[in-house]
Coordinates of C-alpha atoms in Angstrom, one line a residue:
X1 CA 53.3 -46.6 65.3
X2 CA 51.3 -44.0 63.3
X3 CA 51.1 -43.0 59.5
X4 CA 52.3 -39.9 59.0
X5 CA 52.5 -39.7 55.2
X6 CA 50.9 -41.0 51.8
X7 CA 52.6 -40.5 49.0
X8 CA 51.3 -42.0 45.4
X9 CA 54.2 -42.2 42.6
X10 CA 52.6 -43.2 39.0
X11 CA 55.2 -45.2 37.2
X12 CA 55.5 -46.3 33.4
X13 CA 57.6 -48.4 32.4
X14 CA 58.7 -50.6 29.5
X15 CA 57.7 -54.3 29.8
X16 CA 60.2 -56.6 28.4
X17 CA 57.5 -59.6 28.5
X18 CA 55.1 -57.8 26.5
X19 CA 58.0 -56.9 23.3
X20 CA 58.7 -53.3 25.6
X21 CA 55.5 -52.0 25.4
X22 CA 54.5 -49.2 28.1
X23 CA 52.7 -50.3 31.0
X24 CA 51.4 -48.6 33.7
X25 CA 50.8 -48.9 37.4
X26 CA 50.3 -46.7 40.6
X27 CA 52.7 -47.1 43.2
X28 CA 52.1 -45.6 47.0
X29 CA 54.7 -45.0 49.5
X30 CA 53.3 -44.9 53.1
X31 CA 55.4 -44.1 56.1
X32 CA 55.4 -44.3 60.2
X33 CA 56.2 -42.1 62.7
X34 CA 59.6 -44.1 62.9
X35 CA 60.7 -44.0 59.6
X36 CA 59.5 -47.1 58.5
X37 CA 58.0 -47.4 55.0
X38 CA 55.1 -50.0 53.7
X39 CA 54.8 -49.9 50.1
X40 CA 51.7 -50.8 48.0
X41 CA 50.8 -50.8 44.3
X42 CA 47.8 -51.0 41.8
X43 CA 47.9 -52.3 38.4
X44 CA 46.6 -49.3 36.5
X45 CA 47.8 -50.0 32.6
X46 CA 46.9 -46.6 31.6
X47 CA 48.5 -43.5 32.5
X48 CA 44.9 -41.9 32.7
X49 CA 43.9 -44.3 35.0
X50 CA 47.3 -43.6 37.2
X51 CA 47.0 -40.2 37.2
X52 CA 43.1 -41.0 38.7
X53 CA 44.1 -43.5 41.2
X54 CA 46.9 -40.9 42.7
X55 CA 44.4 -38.4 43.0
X56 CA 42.0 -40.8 44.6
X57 CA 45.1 -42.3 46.8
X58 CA 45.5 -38.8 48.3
X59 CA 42.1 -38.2 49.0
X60 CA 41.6 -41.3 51.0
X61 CA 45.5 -40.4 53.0
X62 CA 43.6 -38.5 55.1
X63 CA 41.7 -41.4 56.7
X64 CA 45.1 -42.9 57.1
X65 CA 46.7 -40.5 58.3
X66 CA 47.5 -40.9 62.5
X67 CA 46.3 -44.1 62.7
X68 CA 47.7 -48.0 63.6
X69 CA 48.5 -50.1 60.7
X70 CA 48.0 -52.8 62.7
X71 CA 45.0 -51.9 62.5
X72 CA 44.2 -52.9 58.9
X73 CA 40.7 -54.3 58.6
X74 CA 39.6 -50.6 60.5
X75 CA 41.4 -48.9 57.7
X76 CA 40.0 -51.2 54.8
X77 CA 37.0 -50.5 56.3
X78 CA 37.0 -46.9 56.2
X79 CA 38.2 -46.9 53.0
X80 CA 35.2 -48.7 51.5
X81 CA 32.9 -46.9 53.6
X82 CA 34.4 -43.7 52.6
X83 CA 33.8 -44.9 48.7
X84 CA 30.4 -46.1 48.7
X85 CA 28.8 -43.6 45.9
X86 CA 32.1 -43.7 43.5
X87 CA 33.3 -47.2 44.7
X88 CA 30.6 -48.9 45.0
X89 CA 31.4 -51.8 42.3
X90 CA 34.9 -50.9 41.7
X91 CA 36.7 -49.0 39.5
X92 CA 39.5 -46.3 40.3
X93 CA 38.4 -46.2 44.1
X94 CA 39.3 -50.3 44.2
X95 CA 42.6 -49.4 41.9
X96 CA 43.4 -47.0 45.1
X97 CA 42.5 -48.9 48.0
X98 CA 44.4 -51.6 47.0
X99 CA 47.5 -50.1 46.6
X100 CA 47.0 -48.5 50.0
X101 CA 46.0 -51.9 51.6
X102 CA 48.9 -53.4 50.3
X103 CA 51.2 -50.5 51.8
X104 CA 49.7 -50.5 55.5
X105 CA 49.5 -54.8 55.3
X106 CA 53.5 -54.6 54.4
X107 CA 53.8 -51.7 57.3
X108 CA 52.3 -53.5 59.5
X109 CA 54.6 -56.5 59.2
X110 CA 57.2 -54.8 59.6
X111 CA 55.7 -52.8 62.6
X112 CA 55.4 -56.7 64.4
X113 CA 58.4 -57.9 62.7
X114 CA 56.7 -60.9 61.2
X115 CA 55.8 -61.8 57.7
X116 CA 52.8 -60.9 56.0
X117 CA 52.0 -64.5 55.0
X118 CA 52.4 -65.1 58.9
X119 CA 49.9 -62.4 59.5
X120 CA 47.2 -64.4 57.5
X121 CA 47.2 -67.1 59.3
X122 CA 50.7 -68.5 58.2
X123 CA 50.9 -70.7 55.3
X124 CA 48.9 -74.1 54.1
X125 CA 50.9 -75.3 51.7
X126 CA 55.0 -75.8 52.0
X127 CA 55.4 -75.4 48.3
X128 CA 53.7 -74.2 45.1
X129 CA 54.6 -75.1 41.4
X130 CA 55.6 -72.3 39.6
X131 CA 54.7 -71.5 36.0
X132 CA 55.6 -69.3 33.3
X133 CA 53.0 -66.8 32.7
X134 CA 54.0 -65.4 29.1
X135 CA 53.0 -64.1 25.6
X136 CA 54.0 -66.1 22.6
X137 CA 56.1 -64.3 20.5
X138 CA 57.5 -66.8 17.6
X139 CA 55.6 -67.1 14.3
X140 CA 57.0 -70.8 14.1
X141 CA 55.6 -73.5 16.6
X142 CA 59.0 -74.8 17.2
X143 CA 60.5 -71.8 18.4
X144 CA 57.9 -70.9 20.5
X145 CA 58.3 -74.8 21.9
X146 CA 62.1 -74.0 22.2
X147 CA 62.1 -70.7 24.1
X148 CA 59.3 -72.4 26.7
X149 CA 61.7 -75.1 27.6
X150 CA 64.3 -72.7 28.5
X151 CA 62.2 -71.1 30.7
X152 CA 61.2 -74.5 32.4
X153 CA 65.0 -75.2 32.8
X154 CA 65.1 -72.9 35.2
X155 CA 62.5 -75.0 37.5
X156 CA 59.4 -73.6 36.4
X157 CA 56.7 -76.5 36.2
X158 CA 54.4 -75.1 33.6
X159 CA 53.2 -72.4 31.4
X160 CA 50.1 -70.1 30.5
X161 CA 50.3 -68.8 27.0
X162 CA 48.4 -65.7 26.2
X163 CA 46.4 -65.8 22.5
X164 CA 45.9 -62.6 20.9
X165 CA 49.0 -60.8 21.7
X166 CA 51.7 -58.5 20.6
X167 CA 54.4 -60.5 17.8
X168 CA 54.4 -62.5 15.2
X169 CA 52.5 -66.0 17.0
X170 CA 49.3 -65.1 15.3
X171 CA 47.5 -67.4 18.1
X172 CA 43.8 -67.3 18.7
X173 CA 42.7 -66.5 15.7
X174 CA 43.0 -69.8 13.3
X175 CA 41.6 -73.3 14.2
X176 CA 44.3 -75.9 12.9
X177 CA 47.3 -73.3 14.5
X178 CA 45.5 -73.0 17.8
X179 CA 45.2 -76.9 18.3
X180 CA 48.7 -77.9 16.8
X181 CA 50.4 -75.0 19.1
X182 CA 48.9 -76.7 22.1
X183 CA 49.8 -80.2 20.5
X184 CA 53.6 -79.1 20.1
X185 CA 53.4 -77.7 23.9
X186 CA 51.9 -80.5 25.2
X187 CA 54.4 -82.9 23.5
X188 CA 57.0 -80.7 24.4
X189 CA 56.9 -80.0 28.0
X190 CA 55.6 -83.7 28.6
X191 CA 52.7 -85.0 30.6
X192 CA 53.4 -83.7 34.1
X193 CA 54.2 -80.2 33.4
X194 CA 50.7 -77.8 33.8
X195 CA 49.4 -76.0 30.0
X196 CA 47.7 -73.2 30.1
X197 CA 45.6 -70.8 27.7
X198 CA 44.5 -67.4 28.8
X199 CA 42.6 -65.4 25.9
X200 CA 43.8 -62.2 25.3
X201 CA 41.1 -58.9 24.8
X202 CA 41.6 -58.8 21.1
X203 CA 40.1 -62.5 20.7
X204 CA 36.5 -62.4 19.7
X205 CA 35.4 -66.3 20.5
X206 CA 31.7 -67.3 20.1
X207 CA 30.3 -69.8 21.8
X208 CA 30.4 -72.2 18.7
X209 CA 33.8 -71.2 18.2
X210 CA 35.1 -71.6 22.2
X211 CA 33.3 -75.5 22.0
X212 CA 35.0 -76.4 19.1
X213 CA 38.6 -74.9 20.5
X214 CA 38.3 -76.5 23.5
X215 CA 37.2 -80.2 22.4
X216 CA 39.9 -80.0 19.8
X217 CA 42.0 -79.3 23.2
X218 CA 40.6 -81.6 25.2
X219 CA 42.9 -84.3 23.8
X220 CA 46.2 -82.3 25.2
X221 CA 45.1 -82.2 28.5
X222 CA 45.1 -78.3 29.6
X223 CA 44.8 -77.4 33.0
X224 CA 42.5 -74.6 32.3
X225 CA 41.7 -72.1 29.6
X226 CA 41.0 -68.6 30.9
X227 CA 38.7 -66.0 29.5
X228 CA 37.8 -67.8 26.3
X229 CA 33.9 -66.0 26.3
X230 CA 35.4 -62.7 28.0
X231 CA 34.3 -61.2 31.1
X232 CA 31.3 -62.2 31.6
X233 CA 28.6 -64.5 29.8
X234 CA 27.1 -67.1 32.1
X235 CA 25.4 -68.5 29.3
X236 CA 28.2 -69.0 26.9
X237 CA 30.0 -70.5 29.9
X238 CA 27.4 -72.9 31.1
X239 CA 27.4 -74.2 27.5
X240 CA 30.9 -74.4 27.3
X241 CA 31.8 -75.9 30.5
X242 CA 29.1 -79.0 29.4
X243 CA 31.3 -79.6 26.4
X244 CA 34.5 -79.5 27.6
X245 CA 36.6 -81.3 30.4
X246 CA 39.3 -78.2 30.5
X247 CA 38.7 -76.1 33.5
X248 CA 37.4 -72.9 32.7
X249 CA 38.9 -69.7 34.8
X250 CA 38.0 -66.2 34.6
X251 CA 37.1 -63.2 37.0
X252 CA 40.6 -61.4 37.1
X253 CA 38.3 -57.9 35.9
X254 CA 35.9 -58.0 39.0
X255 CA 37.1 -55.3 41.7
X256 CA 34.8 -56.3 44.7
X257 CA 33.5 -59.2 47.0
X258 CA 30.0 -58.8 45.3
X259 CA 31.7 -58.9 42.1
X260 CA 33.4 -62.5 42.7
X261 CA 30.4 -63.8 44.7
X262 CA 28.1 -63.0 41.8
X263 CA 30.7 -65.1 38.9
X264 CA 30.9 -68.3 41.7
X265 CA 26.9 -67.9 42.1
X266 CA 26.8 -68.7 38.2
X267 CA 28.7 -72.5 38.5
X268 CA 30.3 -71.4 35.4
X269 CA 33.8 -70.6 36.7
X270 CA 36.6 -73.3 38.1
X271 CA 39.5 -71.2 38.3
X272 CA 39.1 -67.4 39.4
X273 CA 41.7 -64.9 38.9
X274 CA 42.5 -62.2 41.1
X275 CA 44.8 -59.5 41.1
X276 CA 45.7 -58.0 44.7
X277 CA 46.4 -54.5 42.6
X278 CA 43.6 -54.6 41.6
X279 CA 40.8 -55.8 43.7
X280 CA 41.1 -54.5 47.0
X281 CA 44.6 -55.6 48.0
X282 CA 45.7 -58.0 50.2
X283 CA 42.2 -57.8 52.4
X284 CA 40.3 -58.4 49.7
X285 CA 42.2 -61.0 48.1
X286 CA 41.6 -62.5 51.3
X287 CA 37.5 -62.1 51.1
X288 CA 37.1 -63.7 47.9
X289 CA 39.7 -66.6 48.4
X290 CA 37.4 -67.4 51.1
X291 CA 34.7 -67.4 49.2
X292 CA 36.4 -69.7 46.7
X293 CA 37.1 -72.3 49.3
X294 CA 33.5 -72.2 50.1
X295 CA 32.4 -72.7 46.8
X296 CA 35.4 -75.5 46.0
X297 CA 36.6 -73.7 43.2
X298 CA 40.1 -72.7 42.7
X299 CA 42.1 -69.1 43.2
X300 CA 44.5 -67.9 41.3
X301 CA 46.7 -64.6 42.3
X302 CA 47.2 -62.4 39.0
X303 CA 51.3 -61.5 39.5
X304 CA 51.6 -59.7 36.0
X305 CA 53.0 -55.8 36.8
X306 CA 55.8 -55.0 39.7
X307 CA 57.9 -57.4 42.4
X308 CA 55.3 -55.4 45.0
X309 CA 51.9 -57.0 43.6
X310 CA 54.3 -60.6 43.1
X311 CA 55.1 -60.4 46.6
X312 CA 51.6 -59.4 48.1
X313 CA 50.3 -62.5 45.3
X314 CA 52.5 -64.9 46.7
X315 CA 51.6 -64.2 50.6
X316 CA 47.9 -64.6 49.4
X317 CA 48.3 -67.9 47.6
X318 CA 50.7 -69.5 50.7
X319 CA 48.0 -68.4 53.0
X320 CA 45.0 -70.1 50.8
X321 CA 44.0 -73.4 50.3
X322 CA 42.1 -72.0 46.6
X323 CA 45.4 -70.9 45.5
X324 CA 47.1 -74.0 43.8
X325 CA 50.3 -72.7 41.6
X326 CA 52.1 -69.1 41.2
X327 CA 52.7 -67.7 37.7
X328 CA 56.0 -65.5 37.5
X329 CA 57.1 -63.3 34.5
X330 CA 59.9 -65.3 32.9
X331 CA 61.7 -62.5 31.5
X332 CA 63.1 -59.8 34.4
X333 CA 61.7 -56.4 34.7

């Protein structure tokens, strides 16, 4: 089997999980020599950023093009070599080659007719919980508590709210709300279901205000809160994390290996999040869940955009011991 064709397809489209606000991704459409197509995607969100990542896509087709996709880790490899001044620590060039690993990774399943959770090594766990990765979007506790347990009817076993979001939940940004929304969940979904907080980019937490938040928390027993100092502030999270019982996840903005080696080499983070669509694909999914392991932490596969990065998250998390849960969108596409 040979490629013969690279063909990136920007997409918007209107999220129903997010009130039908535009998103935007990168889809690429790679086909063999016998028809066969592997199809890979990066998680773009802005049509700028699309439009870059296509361009980039096609420049890299020709190092794809007439080769193996079985042979994968020669491709990734060329790929990254082939980026070193403008990919260096990420960016658009990590946008591209993970839609493009994702593509040949899927084309080469097919090519050995075998899955691609198979592929990695086959999977470690027989099961994963599932949770409901959402955005509040009720201005009254209740009905927010409502609309969650509908989702769990469905078998979901948990849920990660995200503060700071679109609607009228107003979470994030008031004390005494923050702590009686995550009362009402907690007393709500029960003891054994998982609660989650993931901050959103328009909350602005200081340190003072992140150890208060989460000691007031503490009580409700969440299973993590994610990004509640941003990005990146090993300081503000060393403090935190000695304050706090809550697991403390972040890292779903890094692109690269170096990037999530450097977060774990802080002892900061418990939980890191990763998004295959946007940090390298599939292969490099693979390089930092490894890394996880190593360092004990947990992985977590970031599954918010198309059914083509929820499929390459959910081959990645079967195939990892890090990887302890999978979020799905609770509304459909």
């Amino acid at each position: 089997m040979k490629i013969v064709a690279v063909e990136p397809i920007p997409v918007t489209y209107p999220e129903p999980n997010d009130f039908n606000a535009y998103r935007h991704l990168c889809l690429v459409k790679v086909t063999a020599d016998d028809g066969q197509v592997g199809w890979g995607e990066s998680i773009t969100m802005w049509p700028e950023a699309s439009r870059a990542t296509a361009a980039v896509i096609e420049g890299l087709a020709e190092l794809i093009i007439g080769k193996d996709p079985v042979s994968n880790d020669a491709l990734y490899r060329a790929m990254k070599n082939h980026t070193w001044w403008y990919g260096y620590e990420g960016g658009i060039a990590s946008y591209a080659i993970s839609a493009l690993d994702i593509a040949i990774w899927d084309l080469k399943g097919k090519a050995l007719n075998t899955s691609v959770t198979k592929l990695l090594g086959g999977p470690v766990h027989d099961r994963l919980p599932g949770i409901a990765s959402c955005h509040a979007h009720h201005a009254e506790i209740p009905a927010m508590c409502e609309e969650t347990l509908e989702w769990l009817s469905t078998g979901l076993q948990g849920i990660k709210t995200g503060f700071g979001k679109r609607g009228d939940a107003h979470l994030g940004y008031e004390h005494d709300r923050d702590v009686e929304y995550v009362r009402a969940m907690r007393e709500a979904i029960g003891p054994d279901r998982q609660l989650m907080i993931d901050m959103g980019i328009k909350i602005r937490w200081d340190v003072t205000t992140a150890v208060r938040r989460c000691e007031a928390f503490d009580e409700y027993d969440l299973n993590w809160i994610e990004e509640p100092l941003g990005a990146w502030d090993p300081e503000g999270y060393r403090t935190l994390r000695d304050k706090t019982s809550t697991l403390i996840a972040y890292g779903e903005r890094e692109w690269t290996l170096q990037g999530f080696e450097r977060l774990l080499a802080t002892g900061t983070v418990d939980v890191i999040g990763c998004d295959p669509g946007r940090a390298e694909g599939i292969t490099g999914f693979k390089k930092m869940s490894e890394r996880v392991e190593f360092y004990r932490r947990q992985a977590n596969a970031h599954a918010w955009s198309s059914a083509i990065v929820s499929a390459a998250s959910l081959a990645v998390s079967f195939s990892s011991s890090a990887c302890t849960l999978f979020e799905f969108k609770p509304l459909r596409n």
